[in-house]
PDB file of C-alpha atoms in Angstrom:
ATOM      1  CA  UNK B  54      25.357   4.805 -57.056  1.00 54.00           C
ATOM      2  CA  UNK B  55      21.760   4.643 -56.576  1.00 55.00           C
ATOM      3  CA  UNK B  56      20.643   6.621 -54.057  1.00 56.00           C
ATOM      4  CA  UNK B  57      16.549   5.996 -53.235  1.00 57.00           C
ATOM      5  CA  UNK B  58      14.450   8.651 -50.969  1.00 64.00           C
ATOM      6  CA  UNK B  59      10.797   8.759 -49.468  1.00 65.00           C
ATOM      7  CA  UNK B  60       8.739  11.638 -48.389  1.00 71.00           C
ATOM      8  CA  UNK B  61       5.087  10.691 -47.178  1.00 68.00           C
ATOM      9  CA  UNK B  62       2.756  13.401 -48.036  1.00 70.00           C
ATOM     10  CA  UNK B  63      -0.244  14.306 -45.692  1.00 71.00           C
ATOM     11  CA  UNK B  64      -2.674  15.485 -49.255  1.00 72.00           C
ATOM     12  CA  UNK B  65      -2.176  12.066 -50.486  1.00 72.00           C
ATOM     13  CA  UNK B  66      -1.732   9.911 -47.424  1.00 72.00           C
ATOM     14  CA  UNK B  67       1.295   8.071 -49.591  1.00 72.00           C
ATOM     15  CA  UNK B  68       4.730   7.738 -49.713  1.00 68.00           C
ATOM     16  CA  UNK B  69       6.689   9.211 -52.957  1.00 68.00           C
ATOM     17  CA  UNK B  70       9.828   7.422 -53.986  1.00 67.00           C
ATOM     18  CA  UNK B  71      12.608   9.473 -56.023  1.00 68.00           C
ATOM     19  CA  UNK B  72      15.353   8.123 -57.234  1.00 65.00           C
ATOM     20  CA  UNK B  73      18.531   9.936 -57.867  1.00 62.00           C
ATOM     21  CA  UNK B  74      22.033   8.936 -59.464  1.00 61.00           C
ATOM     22  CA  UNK B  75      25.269  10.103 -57.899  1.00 57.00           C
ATOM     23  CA  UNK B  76      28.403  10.209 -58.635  1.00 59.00           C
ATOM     24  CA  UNK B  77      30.753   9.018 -55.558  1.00 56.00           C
ATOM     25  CA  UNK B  78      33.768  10.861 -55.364  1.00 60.00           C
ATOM     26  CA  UNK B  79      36.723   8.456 -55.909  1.00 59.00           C
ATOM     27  CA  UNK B  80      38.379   7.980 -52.377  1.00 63.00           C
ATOM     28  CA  UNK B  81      40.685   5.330 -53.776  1.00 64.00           C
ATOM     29  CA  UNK B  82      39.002   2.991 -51.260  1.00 76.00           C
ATOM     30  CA  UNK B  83      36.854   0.023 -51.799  1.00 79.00           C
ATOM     31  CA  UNK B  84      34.931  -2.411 -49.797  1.00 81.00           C
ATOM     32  CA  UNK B  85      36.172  -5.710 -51.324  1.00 84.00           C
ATOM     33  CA  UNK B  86      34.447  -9.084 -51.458  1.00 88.00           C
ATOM     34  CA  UNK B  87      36.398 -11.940 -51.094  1.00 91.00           C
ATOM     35  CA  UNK B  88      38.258 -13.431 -53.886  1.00 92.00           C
ATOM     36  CA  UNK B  89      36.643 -16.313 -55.756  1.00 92.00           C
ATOM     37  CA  UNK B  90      38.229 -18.451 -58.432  1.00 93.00           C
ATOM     38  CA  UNK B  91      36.502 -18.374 -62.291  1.00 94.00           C
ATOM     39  CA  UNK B  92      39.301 -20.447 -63.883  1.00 95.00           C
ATOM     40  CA  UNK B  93      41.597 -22.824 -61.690  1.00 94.00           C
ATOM     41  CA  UNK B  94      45.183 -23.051 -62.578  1.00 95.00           C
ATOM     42  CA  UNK B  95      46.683 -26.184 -63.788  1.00 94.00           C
ATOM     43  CA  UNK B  96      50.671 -27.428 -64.341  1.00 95.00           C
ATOM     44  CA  UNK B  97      50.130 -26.011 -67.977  1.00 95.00           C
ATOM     45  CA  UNK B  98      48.034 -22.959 -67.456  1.00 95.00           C
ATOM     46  CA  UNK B  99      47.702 -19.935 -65.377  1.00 95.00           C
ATOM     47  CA  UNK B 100      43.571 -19.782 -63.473  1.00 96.00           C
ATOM     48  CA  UNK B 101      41.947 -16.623 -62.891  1.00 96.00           C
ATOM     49  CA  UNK B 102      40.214 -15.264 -59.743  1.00 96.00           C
ATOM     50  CA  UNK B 103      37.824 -12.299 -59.051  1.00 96.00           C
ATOM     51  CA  UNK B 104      36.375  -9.865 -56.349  1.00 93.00           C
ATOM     52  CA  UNK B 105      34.005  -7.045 -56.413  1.00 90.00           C
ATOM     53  CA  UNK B 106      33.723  -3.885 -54.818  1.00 85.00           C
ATOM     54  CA  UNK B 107      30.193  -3.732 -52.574  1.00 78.00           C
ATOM     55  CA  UNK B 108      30.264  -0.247 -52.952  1.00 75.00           C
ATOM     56  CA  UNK B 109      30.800   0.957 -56.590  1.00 76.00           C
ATOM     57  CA  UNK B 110      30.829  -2.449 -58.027  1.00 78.00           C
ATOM     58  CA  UNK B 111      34.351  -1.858 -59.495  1.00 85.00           C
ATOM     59  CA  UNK B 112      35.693  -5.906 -60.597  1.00 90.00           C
ATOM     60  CA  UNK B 113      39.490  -7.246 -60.147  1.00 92.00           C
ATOM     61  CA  UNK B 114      40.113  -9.772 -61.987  1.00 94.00           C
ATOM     62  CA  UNK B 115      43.980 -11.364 -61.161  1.00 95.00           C
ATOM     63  CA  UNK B 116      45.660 -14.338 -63.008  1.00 96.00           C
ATOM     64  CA  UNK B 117      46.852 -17.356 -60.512  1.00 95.00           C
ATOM     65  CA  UNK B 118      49.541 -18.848 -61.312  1.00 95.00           C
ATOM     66  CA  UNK B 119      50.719 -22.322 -63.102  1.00 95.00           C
ATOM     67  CA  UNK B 120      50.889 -25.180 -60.324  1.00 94.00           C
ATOM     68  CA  UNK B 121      54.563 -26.386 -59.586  1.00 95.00           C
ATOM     69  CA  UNK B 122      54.708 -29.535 -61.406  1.00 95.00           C
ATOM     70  CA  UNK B 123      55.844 -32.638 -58.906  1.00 95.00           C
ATOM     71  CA  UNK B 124      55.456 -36.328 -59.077  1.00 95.00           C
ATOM     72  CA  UNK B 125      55.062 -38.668 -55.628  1.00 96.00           C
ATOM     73  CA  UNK B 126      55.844 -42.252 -55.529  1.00 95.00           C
ATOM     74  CA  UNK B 127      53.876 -44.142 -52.798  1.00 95.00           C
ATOM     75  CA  UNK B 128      57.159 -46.768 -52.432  1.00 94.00           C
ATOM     76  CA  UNK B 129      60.636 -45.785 -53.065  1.00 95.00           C
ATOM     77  CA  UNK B 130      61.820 -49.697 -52.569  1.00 95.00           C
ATOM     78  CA  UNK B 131      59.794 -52.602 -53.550  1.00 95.00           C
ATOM     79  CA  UNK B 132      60.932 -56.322 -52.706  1.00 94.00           C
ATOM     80  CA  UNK B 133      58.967 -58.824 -55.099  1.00 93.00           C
ATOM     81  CA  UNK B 134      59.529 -62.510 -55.687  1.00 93.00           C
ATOM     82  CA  UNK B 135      59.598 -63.541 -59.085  1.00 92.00           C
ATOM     83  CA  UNK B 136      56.303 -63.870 -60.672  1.00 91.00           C
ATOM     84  CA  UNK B 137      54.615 -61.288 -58.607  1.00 93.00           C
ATOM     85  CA  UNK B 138      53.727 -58.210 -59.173  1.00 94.00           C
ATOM     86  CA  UNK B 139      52.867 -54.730 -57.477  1.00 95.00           C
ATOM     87  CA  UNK B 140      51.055 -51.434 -58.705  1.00 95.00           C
ATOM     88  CA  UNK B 141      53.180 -49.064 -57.948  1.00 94.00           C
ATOM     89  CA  UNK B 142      50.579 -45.705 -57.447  1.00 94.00           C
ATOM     90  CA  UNK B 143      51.786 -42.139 -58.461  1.00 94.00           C
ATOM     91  CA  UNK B 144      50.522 -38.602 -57.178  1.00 95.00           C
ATOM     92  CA  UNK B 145      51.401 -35.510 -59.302  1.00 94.00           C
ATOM     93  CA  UNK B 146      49.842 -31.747 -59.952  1.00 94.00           C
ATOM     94  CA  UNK B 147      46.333 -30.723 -60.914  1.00 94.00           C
ATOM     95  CA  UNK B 148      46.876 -30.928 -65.117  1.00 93.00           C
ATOM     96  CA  UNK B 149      49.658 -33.231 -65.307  1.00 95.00           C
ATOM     97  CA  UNK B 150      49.860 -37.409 -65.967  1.00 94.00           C
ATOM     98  CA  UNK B 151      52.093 -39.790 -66.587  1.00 93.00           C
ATOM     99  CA  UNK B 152      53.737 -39.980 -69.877  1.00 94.00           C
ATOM    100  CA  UNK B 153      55.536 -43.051 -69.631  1.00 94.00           C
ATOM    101  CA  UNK B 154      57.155 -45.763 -67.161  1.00 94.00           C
ATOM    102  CA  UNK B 155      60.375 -47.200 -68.184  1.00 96.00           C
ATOM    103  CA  UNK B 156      62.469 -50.318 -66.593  1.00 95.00           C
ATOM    104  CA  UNK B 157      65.838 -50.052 -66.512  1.00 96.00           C
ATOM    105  CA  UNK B 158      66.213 -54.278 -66.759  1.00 95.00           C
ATOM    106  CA  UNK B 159      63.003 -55.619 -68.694  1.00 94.00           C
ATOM    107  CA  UNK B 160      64.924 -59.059 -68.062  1.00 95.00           C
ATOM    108  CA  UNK B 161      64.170 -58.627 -63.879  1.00 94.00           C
ATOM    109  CA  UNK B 162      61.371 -56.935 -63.893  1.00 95.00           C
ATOM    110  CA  UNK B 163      58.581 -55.134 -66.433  1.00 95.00           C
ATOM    111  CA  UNK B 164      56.169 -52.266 -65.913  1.00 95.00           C
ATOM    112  CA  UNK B 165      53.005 -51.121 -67.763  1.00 93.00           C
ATOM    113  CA  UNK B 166      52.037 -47.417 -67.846  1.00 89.00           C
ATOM    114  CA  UNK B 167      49.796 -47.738 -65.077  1.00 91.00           C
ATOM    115  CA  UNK B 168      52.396 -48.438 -62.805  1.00 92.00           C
ATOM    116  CA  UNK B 169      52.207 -51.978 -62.483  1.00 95.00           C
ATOM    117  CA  UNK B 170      55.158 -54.023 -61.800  1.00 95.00           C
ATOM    118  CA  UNK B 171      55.869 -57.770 -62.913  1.00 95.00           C
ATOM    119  CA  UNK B 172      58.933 -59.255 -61.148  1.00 94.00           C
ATOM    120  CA  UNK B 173      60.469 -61.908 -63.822  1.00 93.00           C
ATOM    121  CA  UNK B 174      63.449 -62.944 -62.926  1.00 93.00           C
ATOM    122  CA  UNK B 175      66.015 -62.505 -59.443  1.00 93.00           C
ATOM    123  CA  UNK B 176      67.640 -59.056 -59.775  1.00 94.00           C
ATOM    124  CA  UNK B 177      67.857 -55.555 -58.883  1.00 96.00           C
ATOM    125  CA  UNK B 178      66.176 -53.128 -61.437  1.00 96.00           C
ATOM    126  CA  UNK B 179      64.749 -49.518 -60.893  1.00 97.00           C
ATOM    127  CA  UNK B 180      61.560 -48.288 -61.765  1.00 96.00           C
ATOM    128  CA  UNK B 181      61.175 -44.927 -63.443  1.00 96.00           C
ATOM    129  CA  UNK B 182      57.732 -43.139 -64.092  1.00 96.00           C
ATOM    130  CA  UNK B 183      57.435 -39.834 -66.142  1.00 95.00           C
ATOM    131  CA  UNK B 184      55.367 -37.301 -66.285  1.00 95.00           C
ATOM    132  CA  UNK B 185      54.298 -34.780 -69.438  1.00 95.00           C
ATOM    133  CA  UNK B 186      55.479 -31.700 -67.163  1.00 95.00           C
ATOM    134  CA  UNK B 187      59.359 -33.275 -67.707  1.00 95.00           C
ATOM    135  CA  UNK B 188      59.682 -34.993 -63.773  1.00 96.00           C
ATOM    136  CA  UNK B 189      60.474 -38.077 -62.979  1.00 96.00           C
ATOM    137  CA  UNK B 190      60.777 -40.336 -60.250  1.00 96.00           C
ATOM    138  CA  UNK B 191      62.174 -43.525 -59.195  1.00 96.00           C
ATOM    139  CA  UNK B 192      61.407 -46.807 -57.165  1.00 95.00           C
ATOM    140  CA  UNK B 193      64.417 -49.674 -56.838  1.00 96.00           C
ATOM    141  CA  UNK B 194      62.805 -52.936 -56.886  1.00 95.00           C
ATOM    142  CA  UNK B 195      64.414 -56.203 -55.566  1.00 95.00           C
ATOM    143  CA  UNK B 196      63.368 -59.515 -57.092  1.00 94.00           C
ATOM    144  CA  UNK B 197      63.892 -62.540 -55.738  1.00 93.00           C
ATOM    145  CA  UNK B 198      63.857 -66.019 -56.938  1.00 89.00           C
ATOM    146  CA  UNK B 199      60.616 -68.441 -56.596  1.00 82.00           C
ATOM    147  CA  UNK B 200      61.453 -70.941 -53.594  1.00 75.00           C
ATOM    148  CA  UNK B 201      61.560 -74.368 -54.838  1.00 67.00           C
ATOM    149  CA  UNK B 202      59.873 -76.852 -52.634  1.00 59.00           C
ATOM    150  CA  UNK B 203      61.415 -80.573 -53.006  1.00 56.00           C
ATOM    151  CA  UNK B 204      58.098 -83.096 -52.913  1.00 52.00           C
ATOM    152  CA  UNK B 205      60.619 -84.826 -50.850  1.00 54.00           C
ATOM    153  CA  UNK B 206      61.542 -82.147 -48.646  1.00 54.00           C
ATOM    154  CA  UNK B 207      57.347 -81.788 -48.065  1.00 54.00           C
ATOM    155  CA  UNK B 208      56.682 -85.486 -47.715  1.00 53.00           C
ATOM    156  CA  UNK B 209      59.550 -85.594 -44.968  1.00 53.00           C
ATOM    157  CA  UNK B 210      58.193 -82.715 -43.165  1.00 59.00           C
ATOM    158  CA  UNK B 211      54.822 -84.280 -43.227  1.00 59.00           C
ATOM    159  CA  UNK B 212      56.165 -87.609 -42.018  1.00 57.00           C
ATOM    160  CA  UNK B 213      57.808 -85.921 -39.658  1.00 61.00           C
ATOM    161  CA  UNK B 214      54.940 -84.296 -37.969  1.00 59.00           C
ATOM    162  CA  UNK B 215      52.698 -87.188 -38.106  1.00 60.00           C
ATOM    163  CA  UNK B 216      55.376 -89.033 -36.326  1.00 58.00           C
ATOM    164  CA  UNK B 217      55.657 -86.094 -33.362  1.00 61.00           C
ATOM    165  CA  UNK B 218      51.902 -85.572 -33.337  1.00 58.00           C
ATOM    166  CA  UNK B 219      51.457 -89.716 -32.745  1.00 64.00           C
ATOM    167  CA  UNK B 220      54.273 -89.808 -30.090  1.00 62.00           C
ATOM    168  CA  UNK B 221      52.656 -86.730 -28.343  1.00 62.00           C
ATOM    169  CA  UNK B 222      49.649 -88.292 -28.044  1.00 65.00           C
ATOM    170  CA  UNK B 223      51.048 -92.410 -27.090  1.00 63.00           C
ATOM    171  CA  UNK B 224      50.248 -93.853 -30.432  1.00 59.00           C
ATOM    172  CA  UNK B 225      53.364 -95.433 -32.213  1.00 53.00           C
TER     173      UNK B 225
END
């Protein structure tokens, strides 16, 4: 420690700075900053963090540990009609992606490896994306078949209303 002392002296109308070193008796007690992070911790790897004493300017320096690898689906059921499709989105840990998504019917229903879903055909097929930490999660999709529309069911409907709408309004 650096301790710094003045004495103003009458001859010389100035003030005289010494400096002295000293030695502070260890008392086992520090004045600690707060912690603040060098390295942050990932699923893979372990951070560090840091804090200094005010006093002596002693440093800490303590490893953080690995992040707990998870993986979040934003929809745990999905109902699609066939030829539609849904990105399904994925959350996971600081460090960590997807490794893979994987359909368990490719027949019913396909999905890239960004998460998007493309209903095919009417079925029941589950969804399941992977991470490179070694979790998974799942989504059960429903797919259901295009409705067919008749051109005669539609013309009949129309007919139908024009004839309503004209008796409504006393033309025949």
């Amino acid at each position: 420690c650096i301790l710094l002392t003045r004495e103003y002296t009458q001859k010389t109308r100035r003030f005289l700075y010494e400096e002295q070193r000293l030695t502070i008796p260890a008392t086992g007690k520090h004045d600690w900053s707060d912690w603040w992070i060098v390295k942050k911790s990932t699923v893979f790897k372990t951070g560090t963090k840091k804090r200094e004493c005010w006093i002596c300017d002693k440093t800490q320096t303590v490893s953080i540990p690995k992040l707990k690898p998870f993986v979040k689906l934003n929809k745990k059921t999905i109902s699609l009609t066939a030829g539609k499709s849904y990105r399904l989105k994925a959350s996971y840990a600081k460090g960590d992606s997807v490794k893979k998504c994987k359909s368990s019917n490719k027949k019913v229903a396909t999905v890239s490896k960004k998460g998007v879903i493309s209903a095919r055909q009417a079925g029941k097929v589950r969804i399941t994306i992977y991470t490179k930490s070694g979790k998974k999660a799942t989504c059960k999709v429903t797919v259901t078949a295009k409705k067919m529309i008749s051109k005669k069911s539609s013309i009949y409907n129309s007919l139908t209303y024009l004839h309503i709408y004209r008796m409504q309004n006393g033309n025949s």
